Coordinates of C-alpha atoms and ligand atoms in Angstrom, one line a residue:
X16 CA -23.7 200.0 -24.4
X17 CA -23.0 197.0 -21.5
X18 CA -19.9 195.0 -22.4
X19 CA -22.7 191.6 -23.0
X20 CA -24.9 194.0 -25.1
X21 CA -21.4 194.7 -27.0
X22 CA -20.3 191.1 -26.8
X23 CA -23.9 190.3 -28.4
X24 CA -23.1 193.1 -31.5
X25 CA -20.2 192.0 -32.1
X26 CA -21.2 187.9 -32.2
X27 CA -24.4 189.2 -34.9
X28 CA -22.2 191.0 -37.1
X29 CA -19.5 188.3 -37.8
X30 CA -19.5 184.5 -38.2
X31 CA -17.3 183.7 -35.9
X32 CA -19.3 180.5 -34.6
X33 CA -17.3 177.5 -33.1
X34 CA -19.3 174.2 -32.6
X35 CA -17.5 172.0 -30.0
X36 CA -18.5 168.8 -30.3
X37 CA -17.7 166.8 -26.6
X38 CA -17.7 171.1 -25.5
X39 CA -18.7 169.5 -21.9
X40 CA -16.1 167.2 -21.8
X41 CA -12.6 168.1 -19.9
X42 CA -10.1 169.4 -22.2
X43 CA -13.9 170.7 -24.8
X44 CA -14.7 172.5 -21.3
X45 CA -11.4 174.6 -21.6
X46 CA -11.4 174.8 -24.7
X47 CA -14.8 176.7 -24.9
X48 CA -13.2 179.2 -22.6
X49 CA -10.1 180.0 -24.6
X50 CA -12.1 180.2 -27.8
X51 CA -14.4 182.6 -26.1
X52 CA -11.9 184.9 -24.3
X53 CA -10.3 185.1 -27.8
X54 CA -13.7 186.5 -29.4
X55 CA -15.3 183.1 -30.8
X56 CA -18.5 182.2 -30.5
X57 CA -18.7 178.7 -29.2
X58 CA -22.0 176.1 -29.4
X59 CA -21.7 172.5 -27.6
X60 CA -23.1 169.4 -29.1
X61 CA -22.7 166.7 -26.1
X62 CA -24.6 163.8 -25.3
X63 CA -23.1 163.9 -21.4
X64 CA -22.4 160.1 -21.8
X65 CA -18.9 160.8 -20.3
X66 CA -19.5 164.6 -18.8
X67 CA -21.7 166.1 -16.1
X68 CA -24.7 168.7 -16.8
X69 CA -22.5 171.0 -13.9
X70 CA -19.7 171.8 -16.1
X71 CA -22.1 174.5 -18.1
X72 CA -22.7 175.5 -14.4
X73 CA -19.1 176.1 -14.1
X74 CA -18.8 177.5 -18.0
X75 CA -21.4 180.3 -17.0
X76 CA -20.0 181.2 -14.2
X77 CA -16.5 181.9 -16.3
X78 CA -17.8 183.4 -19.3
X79 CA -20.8 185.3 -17.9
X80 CA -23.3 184.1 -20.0
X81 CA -25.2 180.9 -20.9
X82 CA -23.4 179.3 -23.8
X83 CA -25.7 177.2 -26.1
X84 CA -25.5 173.3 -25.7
X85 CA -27.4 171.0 -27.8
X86 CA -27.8 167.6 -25.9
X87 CA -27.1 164.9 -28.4
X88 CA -25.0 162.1 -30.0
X89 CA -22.6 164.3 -32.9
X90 CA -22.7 160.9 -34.9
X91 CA -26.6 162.0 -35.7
X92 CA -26.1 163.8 -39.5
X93 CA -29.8 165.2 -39.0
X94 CA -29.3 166.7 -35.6
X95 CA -25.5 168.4 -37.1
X96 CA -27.4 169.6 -40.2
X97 CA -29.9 171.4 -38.3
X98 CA -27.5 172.7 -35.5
X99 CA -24.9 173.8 -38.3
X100 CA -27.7 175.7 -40.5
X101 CA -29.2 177.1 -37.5
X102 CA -26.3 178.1 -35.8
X103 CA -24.5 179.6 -38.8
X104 CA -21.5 177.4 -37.6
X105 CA -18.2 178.7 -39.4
X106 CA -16.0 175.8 -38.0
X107 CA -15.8 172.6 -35.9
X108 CA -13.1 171.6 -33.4
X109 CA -14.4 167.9 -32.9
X110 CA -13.6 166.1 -29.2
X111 CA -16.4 164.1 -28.9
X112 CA -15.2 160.8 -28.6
X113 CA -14.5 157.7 -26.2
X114 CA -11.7 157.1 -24.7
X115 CA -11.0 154.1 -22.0
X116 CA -7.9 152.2 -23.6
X117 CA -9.2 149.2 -22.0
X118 CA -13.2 149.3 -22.6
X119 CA -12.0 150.2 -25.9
X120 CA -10.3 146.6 -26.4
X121 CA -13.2 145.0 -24.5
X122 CA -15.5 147.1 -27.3
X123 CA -14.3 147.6 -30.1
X124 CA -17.2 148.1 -32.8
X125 CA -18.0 150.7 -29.8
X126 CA -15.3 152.5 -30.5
X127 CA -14.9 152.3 -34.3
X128 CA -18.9 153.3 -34.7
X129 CA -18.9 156.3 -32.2
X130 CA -15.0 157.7 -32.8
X131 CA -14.9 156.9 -36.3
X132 CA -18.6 157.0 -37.2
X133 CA -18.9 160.2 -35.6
X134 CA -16.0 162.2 -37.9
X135 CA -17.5 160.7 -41.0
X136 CA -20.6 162.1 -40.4
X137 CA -19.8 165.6 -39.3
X138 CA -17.5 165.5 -42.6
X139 CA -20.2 164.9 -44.1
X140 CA -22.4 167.4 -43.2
X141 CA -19.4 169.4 -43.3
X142 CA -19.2 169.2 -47.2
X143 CA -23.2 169.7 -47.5
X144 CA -23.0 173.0 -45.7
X145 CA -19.9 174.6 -47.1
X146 CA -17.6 174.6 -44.0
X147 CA -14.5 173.9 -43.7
X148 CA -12.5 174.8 -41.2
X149 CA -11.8 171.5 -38.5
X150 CA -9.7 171.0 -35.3
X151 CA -9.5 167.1 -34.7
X152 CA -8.2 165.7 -31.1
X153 CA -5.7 163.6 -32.1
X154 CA -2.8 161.8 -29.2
X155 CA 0.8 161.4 -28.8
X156 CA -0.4 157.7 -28.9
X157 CA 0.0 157.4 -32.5
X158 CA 3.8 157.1 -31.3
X159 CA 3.7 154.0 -29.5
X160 CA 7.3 153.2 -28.2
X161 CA 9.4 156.1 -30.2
X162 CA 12.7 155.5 -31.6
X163 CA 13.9 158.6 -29.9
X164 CA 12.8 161.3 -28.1
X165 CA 11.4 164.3 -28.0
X166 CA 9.2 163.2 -30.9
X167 CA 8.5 164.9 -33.9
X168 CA 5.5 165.3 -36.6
X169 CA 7.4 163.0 -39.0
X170 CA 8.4 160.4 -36.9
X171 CA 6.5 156.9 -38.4
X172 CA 3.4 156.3 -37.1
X173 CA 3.4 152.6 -35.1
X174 CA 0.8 150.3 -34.7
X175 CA -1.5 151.1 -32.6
X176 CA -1.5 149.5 -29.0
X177 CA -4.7 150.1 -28.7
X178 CA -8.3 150.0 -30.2
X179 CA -8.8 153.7 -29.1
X180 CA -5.3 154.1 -30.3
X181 CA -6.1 153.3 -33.3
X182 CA -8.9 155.2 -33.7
X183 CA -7.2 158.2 -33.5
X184 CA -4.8 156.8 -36.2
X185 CA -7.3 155.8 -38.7
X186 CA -9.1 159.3 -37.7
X187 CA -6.2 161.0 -39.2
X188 CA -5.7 158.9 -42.1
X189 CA -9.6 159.8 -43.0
X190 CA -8.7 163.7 -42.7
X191 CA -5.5 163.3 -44.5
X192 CA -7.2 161.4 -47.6
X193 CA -10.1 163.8 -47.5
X194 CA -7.6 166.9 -48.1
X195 CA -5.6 164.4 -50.8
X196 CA -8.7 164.2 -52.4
X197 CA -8.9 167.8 -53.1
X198 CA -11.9 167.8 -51.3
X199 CA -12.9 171.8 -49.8
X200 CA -11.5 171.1 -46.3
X201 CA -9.0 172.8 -43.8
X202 CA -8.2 170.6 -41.3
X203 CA -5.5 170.2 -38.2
X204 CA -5.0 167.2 -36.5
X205 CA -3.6 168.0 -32.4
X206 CA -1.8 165.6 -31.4
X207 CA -1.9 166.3 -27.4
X208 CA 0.7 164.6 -24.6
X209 CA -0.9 164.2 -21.5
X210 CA -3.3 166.8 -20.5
X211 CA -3.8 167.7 -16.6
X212 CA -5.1 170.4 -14.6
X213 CA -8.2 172.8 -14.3
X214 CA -9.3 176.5 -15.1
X215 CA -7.5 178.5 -12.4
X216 CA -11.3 179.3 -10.9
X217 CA -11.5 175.9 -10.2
X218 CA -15.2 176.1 -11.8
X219 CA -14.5 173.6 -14.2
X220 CA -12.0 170.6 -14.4
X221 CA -11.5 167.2 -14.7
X222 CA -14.8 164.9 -13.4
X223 CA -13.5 161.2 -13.9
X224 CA -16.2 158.9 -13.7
X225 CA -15.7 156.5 -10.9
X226 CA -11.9 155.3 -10.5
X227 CA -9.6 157.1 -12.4
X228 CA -7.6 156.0 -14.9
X229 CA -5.2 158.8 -15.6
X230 CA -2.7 160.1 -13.0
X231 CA -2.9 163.3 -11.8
X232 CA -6.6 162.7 -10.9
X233 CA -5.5 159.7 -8.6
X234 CA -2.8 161.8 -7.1
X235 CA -5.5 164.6 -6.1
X236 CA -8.4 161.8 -5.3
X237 CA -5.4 160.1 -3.1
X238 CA -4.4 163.2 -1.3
X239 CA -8.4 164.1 -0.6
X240 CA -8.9 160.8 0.9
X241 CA -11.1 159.5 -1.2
X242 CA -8.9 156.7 -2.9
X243 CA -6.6 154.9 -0.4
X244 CA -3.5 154.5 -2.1
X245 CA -1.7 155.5 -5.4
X246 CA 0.5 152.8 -7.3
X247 CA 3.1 154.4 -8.7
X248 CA 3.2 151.4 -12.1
X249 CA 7.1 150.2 -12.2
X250 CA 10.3 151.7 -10.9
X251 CA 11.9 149.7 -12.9
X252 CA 11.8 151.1 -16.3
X253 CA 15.3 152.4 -17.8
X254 CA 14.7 156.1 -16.9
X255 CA 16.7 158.2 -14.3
X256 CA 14.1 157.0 -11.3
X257 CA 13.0 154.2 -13.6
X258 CA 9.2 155.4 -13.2
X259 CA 7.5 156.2 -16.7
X260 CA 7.9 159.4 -18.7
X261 CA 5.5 161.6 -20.1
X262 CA 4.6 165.5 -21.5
X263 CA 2.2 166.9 -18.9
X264 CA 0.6 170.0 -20.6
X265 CA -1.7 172.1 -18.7
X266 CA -5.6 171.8 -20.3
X267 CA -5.5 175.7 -20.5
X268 CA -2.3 175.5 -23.0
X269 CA -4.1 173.1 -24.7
X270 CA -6.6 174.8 -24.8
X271 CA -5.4 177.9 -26.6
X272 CA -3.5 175.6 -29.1
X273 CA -7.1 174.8 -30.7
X274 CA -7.8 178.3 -30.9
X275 CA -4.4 179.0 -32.2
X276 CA -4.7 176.5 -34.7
X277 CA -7.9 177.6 -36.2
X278 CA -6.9 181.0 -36.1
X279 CA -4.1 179.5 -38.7
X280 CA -6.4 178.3 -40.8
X281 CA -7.9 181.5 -41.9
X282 CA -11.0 182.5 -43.0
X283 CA -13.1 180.6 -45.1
X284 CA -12.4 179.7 -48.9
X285 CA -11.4 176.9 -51.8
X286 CA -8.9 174.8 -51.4
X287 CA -7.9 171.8 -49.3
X288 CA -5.5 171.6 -46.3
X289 CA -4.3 168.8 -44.1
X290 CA -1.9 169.4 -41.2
X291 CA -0.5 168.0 -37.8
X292 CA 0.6 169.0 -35.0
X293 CA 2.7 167.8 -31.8
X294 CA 0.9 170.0 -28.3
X295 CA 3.0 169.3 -25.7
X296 CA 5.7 171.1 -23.4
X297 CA 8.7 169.6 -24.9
X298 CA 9.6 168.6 -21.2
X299 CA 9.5 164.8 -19.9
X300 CA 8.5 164.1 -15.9
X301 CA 8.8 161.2 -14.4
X302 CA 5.2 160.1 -12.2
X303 CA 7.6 159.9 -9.1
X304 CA 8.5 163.9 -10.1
X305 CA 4.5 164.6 -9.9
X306 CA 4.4 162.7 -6.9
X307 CA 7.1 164.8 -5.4
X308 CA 6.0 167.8 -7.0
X309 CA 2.8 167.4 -5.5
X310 CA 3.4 166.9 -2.2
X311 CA 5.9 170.0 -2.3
X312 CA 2.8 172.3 -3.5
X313 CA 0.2 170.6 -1.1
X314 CA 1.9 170.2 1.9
X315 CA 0.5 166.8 2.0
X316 CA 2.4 163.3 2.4
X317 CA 1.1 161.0 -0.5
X318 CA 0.0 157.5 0.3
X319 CA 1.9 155.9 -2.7
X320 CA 3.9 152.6 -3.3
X321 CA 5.3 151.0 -6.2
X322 CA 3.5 148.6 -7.7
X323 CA 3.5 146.3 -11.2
X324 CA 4.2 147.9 -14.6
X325 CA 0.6 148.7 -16.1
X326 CA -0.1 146.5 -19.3
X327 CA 0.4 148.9 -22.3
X328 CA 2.6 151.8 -20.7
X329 CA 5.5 152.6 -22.9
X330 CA 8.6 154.5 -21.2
X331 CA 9.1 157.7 -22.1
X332 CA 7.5 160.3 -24.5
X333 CA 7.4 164.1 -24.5
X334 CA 7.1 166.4 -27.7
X335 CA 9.6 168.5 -29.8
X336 CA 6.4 171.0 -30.0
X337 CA 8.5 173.3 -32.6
X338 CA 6.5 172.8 -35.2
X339 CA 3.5 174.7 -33.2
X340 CA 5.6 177.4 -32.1
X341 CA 6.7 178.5 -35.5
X342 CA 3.2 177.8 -37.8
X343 CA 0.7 178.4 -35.0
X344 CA 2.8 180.6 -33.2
X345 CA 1.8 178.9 -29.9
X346 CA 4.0 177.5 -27.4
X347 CA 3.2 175.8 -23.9
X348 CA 3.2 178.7 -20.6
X349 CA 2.0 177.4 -17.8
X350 CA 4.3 175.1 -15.5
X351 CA 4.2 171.6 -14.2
X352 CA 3.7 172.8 -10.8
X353 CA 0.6 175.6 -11.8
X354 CA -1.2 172.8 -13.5
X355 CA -0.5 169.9 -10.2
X356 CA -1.6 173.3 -8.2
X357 CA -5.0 173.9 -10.0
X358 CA -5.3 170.4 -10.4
X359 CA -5.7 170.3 -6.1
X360 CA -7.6 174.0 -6.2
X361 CA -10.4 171.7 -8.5
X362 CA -9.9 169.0 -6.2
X363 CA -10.6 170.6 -3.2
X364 CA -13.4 172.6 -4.3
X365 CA -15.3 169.8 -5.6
X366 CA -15.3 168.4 -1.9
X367 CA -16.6 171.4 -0.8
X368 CA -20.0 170.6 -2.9
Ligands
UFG6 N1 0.3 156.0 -13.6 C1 0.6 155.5 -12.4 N2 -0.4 155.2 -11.5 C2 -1.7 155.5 -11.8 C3 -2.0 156.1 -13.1 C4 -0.9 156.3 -14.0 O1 1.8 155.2 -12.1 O2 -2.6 155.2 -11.0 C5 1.4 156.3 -14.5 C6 1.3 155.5 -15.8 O3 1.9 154.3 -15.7 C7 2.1 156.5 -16.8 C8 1.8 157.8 -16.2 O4 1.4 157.6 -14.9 O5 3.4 156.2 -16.7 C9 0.7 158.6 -17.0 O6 -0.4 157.7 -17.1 P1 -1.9 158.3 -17.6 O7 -2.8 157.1 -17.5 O8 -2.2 159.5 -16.8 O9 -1.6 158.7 -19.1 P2 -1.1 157.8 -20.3 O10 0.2 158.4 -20.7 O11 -1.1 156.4 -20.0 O12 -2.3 158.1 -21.3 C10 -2.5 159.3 -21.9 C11 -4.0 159.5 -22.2 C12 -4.4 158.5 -23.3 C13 -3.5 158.6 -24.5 C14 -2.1 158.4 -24.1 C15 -1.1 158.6 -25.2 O13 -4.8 159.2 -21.0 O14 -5.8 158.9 -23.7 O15 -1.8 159.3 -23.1 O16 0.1 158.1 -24.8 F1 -3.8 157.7 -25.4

């Protein structure tokens, strides 16, 4: 028998079915591939409001196959009813959500309705179809300014900064109370540190829409021309350059924590479970390091200066990621510079097209 036909047999025979909700989005994208290669069977629920139809292009081209994508808002209880029966879903690792800091201060009932509205519902539908088993995106932003570093899982959540911040804190507090409540649920919440980037084919990555917000996509769009000049925010900050701190993880570690982390949950059966978890290197860069390290890798001068501190940024935070290590058994393996190089492999690819 053929290695799909196999592949095929072996999907049939056991639940094994992931739904990825946001599965078209960047850090969904790579996460599809991890829980494939590690014998899942993942199905997308995206409504493409913040991804591209071409990164299930790119996902085919990967995994060999065509994996199923349902084109719709996840905050729609009907639609998840239907897609969970149908698809014999076994459990949910749940991305789908917005997340521009500022539009989400500009918008805030936005932000509440979709990020929140959306994980009450597929809770819901959860509970009406028996599953259990969840993966929630949660982000090192529950932090804010920490009172030391690297951080750990029971540090105090602060207030959040943000509206988007707090969405992801309030997210939490619903899974948490759901598990307190005795109710059938197995649920982790990741808290990720800064993602950055691509799949090594450079078949799917990061697709910003319009100007980026986050770094490492500025440094590559700078370098490729296409944005003039990156400002570096504040020099000035009490660190050893005094440019800001953070816990660059490559999107493929990341990745493999969710699957990982499910993995820990088990199979199926009573009881309740809430747990959280720091994903992150456990090593702090400065942006002037990535700058550096870039133009080491790329051969390339960088067009940077230093400009104004950036209205929000804290200093410094990078993960004590222990925690993972010893109950999920995962640790980070890829390096700063293998991420800033397949970061530039997706870059230059994509202006190939
Ligand atoms: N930076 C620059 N210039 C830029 C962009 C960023 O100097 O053009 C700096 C920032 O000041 C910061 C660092 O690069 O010091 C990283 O900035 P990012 O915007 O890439 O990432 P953040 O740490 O601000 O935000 C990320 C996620 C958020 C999440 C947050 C949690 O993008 O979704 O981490 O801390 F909420």
């Amino acid at each position: 028998m053929c290695l799909p036909c196999l592949r095929l047999l072996k999907f049939k025979m056991t639940n094994n079915t992931i739904l990825v909700t946001g599965g078209a989005g960047y850090i969904g994208s790579h996460t599809v591939v991890a829980l494939a290669e590690a014998g899942y069977r993942p199905v997308i629920i995206d409504d493409f409001s913040n991804s591209q139809q071409s990164v299930l292009d790119g996902l085919k081209q990967i995994l060999g196959y065509e994996v199923p994508c349902v084109v719709h808002d996840c905050n729609d209880p009907a639609t998840l009813l239907d897609l969970f029966q149908r698809e014999n879903v076994r459990g949910v690792i749940h991305f789908a959500a917005f997340k521009a800091v500022g539009e989400s201060m500009a918008e805030p009932l936005k932000y509440y309705r979709n990020n929140l509205g959306s994980l009450i519902t597929l809770l819901e539908v959860m509970l009406e179809t028996g599953v259990t088993d969840l993966i929630f995106s949660s982000s090192c932003t529950v932090y804010g300014e920490p009172d030391s570093l690297p951080v750990v899982e029971t540090m105090p959540v602060k207030p959040a900064a943000s509206v988007y911040g707090n969405t992801k804190q309030v997210g939490e507090e619903i899974l948490r109370d759901m598990a307190a409540a005795g109710k059938p649920v197995k649920i982790i919440s990741l808290r990720y540190f800064n993602p950055i980037g691509a799949h090594p084919s450079a078949l799917i990555g990061e697709l910003p829409l319009g100007v980026p917000n986050n770094l490492v996509p500025y440094i590559t769009q700078t370098a490729a021309g296409i944005r003039e000049q990156l400002s570096v925010f504040g020099d000035d900050y009490p660190t050893p350059d005094g440019s800001c701190i953070r816990d660059y993880i490559h999107v493929m570690d990341l990745a493999e924590a969710h699957v990982a982390a499910l993995q820990a949950l088990g199979q199926p059966g009573p009881g309740s479970h809430y747990d959280v978890f720091n994903i992150g290197t456990g090593l702090g860069h400065s942006v002037l390091e990535l700058v550096r390290t870039f133009e080491n890798l790329s051969g390339r001068r960088l067009n940077y200066r230093i400009g104004p501190r950036r209205a929000g940024d804290i200093t410094a935070v990078y993960a004590d990621a222990t925690k993972a290590w010893e109950q999920l058994g995962w640790s980070a393996k890829r390096s700063l510079r293998e991420a800033l190089e397949d970061a530039w492999r997706w870059q230059q690819q994509l202006e190939k097209k």
